[in-house]
Tab-separated table of C-alpha atoms in Angstrom:
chain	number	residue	atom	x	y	z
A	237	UNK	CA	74.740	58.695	99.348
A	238	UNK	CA	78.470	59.669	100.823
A	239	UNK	CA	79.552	62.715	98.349
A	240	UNK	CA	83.533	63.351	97.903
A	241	UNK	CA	85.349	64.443	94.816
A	242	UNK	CA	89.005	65.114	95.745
A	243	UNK	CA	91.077	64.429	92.033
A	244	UNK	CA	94.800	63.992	92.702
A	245	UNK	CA	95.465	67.322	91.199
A	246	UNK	CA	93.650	69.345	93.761
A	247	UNK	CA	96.853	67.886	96.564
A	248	UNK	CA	98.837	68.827	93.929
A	249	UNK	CA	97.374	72.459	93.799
A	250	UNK	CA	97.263	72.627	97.348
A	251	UNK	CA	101.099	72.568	97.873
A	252	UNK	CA	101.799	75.104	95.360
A	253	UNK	CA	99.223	77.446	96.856
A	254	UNK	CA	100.800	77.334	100.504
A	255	UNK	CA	104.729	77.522	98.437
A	256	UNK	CA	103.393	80.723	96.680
A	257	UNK	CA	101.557	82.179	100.062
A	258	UNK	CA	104.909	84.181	101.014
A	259	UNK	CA	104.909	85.633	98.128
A	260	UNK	CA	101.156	87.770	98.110
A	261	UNK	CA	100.220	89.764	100.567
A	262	UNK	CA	96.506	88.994	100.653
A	263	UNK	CA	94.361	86.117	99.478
A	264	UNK	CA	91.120	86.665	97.463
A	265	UNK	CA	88.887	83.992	98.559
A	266	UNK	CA	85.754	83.634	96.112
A	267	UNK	CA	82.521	81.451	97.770
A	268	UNK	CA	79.129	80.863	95.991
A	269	UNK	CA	76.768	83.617	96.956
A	270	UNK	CA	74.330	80.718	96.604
A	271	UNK	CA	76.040	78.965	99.150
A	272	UNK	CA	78.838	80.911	100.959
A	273	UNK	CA	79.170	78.063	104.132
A	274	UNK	CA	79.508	75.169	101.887
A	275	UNK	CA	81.470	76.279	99.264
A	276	UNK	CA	84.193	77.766	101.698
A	277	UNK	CA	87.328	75.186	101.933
A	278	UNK	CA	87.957	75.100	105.499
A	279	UNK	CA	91.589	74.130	104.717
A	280	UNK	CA	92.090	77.555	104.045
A	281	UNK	CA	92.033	78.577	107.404
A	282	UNK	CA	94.823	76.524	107.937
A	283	UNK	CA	96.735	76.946	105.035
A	284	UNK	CA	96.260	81.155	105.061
A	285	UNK	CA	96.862	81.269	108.949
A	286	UNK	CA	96.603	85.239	109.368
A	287	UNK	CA	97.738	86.210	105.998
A	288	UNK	CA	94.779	89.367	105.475
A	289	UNK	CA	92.132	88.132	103.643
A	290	UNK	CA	88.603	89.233	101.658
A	291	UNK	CA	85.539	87.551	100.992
A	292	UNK	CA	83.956	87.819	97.652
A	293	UNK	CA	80.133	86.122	97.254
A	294	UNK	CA	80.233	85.467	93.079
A	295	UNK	CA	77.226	84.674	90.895
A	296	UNK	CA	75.386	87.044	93.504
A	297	UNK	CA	72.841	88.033	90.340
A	298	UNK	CA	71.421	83.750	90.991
A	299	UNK	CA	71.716	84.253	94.822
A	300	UNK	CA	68.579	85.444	97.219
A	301	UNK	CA	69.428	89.297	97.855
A	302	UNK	CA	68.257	89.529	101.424
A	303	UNK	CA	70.323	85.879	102.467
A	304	UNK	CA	72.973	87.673	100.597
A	305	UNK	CA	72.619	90.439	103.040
A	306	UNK	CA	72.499	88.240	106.045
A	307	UNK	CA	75.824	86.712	104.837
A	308	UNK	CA	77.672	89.723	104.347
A	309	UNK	CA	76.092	91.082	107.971
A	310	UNK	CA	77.628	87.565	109.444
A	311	UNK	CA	80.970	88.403	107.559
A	312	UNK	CA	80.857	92.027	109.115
A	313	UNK	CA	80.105	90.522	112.777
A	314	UNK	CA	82.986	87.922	112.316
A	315	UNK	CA	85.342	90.663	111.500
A	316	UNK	CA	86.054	89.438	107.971
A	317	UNK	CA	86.135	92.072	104.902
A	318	UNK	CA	83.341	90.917	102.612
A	319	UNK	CA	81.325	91.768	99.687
A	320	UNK	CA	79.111	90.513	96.552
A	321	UNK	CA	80.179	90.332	93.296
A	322	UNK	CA	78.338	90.063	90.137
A	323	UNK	CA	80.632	88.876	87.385
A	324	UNK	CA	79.013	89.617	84.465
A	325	UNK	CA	77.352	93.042	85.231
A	326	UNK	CA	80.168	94.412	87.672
A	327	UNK	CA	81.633	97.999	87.230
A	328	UNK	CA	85.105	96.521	87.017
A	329	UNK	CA	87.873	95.781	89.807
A	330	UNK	CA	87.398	99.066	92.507
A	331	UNK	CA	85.117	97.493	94.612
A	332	UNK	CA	88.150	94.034	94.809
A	333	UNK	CA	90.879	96.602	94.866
A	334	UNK	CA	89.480	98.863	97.502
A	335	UNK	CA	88.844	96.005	99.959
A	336	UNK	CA	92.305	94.742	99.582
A	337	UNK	CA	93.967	98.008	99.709
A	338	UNK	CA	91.978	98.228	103.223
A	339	UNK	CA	93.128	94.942	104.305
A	340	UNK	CA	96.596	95.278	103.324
A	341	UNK	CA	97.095	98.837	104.913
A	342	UNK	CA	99.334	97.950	107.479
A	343	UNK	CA	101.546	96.353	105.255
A	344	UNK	CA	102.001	99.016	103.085
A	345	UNK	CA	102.543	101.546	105.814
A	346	UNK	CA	105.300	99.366	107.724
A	347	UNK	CA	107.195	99.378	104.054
A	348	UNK	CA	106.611	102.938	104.189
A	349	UNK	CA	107.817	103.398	107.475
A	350	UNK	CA	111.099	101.214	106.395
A	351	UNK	CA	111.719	103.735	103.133
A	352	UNK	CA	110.837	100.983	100.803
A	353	UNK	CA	109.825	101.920	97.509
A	354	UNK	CA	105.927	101.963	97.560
A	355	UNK	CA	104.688	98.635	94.813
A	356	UNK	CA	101.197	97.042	93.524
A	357	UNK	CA	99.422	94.682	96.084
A	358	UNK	CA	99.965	91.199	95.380
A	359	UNK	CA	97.141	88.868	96.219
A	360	UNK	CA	96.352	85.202	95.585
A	361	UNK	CA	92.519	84.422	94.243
A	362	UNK	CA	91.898	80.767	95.771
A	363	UNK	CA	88.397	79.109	95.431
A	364	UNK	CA	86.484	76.029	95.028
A	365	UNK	CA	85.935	74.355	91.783
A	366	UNK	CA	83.143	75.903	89.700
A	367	UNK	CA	82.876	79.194	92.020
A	368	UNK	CA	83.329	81.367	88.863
A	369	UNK	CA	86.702	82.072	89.613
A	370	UNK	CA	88.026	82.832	85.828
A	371	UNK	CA	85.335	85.138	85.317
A	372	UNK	CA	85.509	87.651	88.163
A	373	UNK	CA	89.540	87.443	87.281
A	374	UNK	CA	88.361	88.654	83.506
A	375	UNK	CA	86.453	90.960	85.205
A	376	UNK	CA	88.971	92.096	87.038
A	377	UNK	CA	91.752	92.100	84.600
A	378	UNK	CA	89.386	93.979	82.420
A	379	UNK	CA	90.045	91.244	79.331
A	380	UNK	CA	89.269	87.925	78.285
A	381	UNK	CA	92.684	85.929	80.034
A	382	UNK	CA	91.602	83.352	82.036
A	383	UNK	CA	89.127	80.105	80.488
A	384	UNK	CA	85.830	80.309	81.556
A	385	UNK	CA	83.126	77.275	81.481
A	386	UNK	CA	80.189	75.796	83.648
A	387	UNK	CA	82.386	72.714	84.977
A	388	UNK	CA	84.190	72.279	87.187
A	389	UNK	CA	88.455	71.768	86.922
A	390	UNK	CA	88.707	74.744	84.405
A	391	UNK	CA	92.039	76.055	85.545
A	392	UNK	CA	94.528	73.551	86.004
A	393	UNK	CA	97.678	75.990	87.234
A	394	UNK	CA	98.770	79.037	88.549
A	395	UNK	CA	99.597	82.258	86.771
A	396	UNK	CA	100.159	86.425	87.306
A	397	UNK	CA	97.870	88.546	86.564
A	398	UNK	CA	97.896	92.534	86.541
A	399	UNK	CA	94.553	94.646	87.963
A	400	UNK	CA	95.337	97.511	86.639
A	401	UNK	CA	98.473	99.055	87.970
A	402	UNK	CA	97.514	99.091	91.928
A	403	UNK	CA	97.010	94.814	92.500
A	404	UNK	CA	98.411	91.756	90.954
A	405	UNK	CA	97.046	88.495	91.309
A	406	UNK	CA	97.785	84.515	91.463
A	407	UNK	CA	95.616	82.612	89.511
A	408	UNK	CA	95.545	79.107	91.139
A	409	UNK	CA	93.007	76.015	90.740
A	410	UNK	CA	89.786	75.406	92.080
A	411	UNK	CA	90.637	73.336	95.715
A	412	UNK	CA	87.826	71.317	97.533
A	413	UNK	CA	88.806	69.414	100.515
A	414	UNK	CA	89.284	65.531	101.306
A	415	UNK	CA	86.383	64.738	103.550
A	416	UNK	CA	82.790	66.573	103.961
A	417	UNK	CA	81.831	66.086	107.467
A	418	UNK	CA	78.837	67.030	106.960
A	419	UNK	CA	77.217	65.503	103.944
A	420	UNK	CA	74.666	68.413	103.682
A	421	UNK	CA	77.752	70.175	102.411
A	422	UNK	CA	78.302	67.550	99.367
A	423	UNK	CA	75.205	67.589	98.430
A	424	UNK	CA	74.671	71.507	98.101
A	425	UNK	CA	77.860	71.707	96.319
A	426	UNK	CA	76.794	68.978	93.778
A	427	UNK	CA	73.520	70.948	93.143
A	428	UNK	CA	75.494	74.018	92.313
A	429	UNK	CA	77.934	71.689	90.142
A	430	UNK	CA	81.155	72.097	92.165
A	431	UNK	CA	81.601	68.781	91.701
A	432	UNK	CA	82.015	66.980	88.239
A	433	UNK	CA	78.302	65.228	87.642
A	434	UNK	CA	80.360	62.185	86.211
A	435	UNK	CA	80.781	61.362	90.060
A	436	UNK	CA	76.820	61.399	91.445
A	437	UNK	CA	73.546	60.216	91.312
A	438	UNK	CA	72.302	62.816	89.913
A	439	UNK	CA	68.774	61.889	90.701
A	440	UNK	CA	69.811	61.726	93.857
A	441	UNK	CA	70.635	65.582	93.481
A	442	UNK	CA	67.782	66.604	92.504
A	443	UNK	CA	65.601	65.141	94.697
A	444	UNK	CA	67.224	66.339	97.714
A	445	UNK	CA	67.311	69.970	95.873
A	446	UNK	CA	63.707	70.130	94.777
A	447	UNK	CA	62.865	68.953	98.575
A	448	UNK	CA	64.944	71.587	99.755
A	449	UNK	CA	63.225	74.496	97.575
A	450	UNK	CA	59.835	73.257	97.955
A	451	UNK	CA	60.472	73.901	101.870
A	452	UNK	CA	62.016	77.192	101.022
A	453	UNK	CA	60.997	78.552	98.260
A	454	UNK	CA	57.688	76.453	96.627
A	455	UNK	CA	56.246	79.725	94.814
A	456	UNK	CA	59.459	79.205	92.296
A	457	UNK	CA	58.825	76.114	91.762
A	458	UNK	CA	54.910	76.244	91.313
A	459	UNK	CA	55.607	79.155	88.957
A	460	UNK	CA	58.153	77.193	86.501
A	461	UNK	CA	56.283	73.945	86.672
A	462	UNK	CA	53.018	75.498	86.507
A	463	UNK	CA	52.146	73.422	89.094
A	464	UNK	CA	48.832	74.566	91.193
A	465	UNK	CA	50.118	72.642	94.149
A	466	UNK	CA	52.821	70.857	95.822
A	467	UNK	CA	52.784	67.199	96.739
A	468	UNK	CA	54.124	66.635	100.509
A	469	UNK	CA	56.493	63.995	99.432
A	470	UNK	CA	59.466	64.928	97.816
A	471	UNK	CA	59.664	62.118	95.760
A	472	UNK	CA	55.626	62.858	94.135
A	473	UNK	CA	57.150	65.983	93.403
A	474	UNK	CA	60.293	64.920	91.671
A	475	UNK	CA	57.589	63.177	89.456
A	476	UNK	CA	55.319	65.283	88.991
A	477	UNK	CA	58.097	68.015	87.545
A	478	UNK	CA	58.807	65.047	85.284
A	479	UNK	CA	55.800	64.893	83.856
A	480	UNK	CA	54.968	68.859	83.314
A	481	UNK	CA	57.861	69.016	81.262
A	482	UNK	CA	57.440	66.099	79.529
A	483	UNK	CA	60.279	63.934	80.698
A	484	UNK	CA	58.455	60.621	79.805
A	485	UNK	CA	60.058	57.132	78.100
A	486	UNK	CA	57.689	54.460	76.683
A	487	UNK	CA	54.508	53.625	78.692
A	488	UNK	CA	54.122	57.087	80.158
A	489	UNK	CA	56.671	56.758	82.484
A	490	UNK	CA	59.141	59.501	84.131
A	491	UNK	CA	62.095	59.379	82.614
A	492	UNK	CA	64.208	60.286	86.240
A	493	UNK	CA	67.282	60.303	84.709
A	494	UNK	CA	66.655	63.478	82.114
A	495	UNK	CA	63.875	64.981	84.720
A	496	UNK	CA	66.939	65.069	87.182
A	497	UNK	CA	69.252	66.723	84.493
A	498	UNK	CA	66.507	69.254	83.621
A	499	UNK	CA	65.874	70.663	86.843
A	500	UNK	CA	69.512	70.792	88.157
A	501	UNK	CA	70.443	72.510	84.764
A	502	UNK	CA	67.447	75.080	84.986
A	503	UNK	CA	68.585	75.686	88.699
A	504	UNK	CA	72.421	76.200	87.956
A	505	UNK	CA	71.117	78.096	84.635
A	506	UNK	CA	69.084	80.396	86.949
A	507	UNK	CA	65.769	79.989	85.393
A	508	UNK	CA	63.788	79.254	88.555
A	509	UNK	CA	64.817	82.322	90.073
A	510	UNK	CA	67.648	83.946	92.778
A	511	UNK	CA	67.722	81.243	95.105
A	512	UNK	CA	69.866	80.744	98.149
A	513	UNK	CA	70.164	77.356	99.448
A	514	UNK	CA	71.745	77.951	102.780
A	515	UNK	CA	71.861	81.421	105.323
A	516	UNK	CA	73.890	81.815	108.501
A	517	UNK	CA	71.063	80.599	110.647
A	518	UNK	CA	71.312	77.015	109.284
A	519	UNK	CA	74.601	76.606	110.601
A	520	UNK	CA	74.509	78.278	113.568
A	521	UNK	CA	72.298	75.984	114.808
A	522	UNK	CA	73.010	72.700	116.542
A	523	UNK	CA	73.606	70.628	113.547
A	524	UNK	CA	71.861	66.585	114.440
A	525	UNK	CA	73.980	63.682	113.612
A	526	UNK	CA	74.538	62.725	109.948
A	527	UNK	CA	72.662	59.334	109.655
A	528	UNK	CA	72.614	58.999	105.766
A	529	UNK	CA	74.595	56.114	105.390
A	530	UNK	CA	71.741	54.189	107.257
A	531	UNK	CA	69.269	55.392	104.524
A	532	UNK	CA	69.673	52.772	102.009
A	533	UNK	CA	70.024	54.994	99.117
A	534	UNK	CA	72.401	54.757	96.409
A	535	UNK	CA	76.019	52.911	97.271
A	536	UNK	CA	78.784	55.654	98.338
A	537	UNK	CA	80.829	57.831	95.948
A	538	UNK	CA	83.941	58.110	97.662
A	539	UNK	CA	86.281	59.387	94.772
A	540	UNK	CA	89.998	60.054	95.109
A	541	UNK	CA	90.859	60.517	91.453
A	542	UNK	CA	94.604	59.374	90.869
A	543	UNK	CA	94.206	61.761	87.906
A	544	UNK	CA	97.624	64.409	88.465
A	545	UNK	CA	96.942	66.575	85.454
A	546	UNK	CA	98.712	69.855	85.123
């Protein structure tokens, strides 16, 4: 199955992002702690050029602690300012404010050095659908003030917000990118729900996830399946979840289509554990041809909404 979500609104979003870029003098990029490669847009690089710039890893209370820590040591090697962020449990905006005051230093001294008059930092927050992007701004803000929710496309335009009185910052919405070159990349991001379920085979999902955790982490999913052992084919397993939790029509049959929305909810829901689904390793290796389009699964999902919303 090909994987692409890219809604007319998110070109839309895109342009105002790279008008309002000469206006900030940072950009607050939010990834998935869960997945920090996949959920990066790589049309940032682009767009940001060398505007300074800070990592944040959100939902970092569902991700694996020690991949965390690999991905923040990668971040460190790379140069990049980086750090995890727990949304819900954080001790407010210092840890944000102090990276971007570090990042933003020489900005603030040239001003200095010109006798201008010295004014909060102004920084852009930019991230991928669904990356919990309205809460770490509520967070942040210290108040309820932008929407929160589980789906993706939550905020639909841009708007200022004041940290305090030491950093402002431009709300915008949730960007992916036209074309994943690497389908690996859809599919994580559809098992972490960056992309609207409307659009996939969702059993699809979850078999590739429950393959990918039984190779990585099978004790989580023996523990909240109860299940004394693992079947070598993903498939058997997909099944056999099914049936432990009593996803079952008429006849005794799996019922694939709720055993699929059970265990991508319980994943996204956190209730098989902190689980990381990709760490720098993976993609510093040499990555093999993608051959999935000669696997005969499901017909492509190619989807280029015409859908312009605000």
């Amino acid at each position: 199955m090909t994987i692409q979500w890219y809604p007319g609104h998110m070109e839309k979003a895109k342009r105002q992002v790279t008008e309002q870029l000469k206006r900030v003098d940072a950009a607050v990029e939010l990834v998935d702690a869960r997945i920090p490669f996949s959920s990066r847009n790589p049309m940032l690089d682009n767009i940001l050029q060398d505007k300074p710039r800070i990592v944040v890893l959100t939902k970092s209370d569902m991700a694996d602690p020690d991949v965390s820590a690999q991905w923040l040591r990668f971040y460190e090697q790379q140069g990049a300012e980086a750090l995890t962020l727990n949304a819900l449990q954080s001790k407010g905006a210092k840890p944000v404010v102090d990276k971007a005051e570090k990042v933003t230093a020489p900005i603030f001294d040239k001003m200095k050095r010109k006798g201008i008059r010295p004014r909060a930092i102004r920084a852009m927050i930019l991230g991928i659908p669904n990356v919990g992007k309205s809460t770490v701004i509520n967070r942040l803000v210290g108040k309820k003030t932008a929407k929160t929710g589980d789906k993706p496309g939550i905020t639909k335009a841009q708007q200022w917000l004041k940290v305090g009185n030491k950093m402002e910052l431009l709300d915008t919405p949730g960007i992916l990118w036209p074309k994943f070159e690497d389908q690996m990349v859809g599919y994580r991001l559809a098992a972490t729900g960056a992309i609207k379920d409307e659009r996939l085979d969702m059993e699809d999902i979850a078999l590739y996830l429950t393959g990918l955790l039984k190779e990585r982490y099978p004790s989580a999913l023996m523990e909240r399946y109860r299940l004394e052992e693992l079947p070598a084919d993903d498939r058997a397993l997909f099944i056999e979840i099914g049936k432990k939790r009593g996803c079952l029509q008429a006849g005794g049959y799996v019922d694939e289509e709720q055993c699929a929305a059970l265990i991508l909810r319980e994943f996204r829901d956190g209730k098989l554990g902190r689980l990381s689904l990709e760490t720098p390793a993976d993609h510093e290796e040499k990555k093999e041809p993608d051959d999935s389009s000669k696997s005969g699964g499901p017909s492509d999902i190619n989807s280029r909404d015409e859908e312009t919303g605000p």
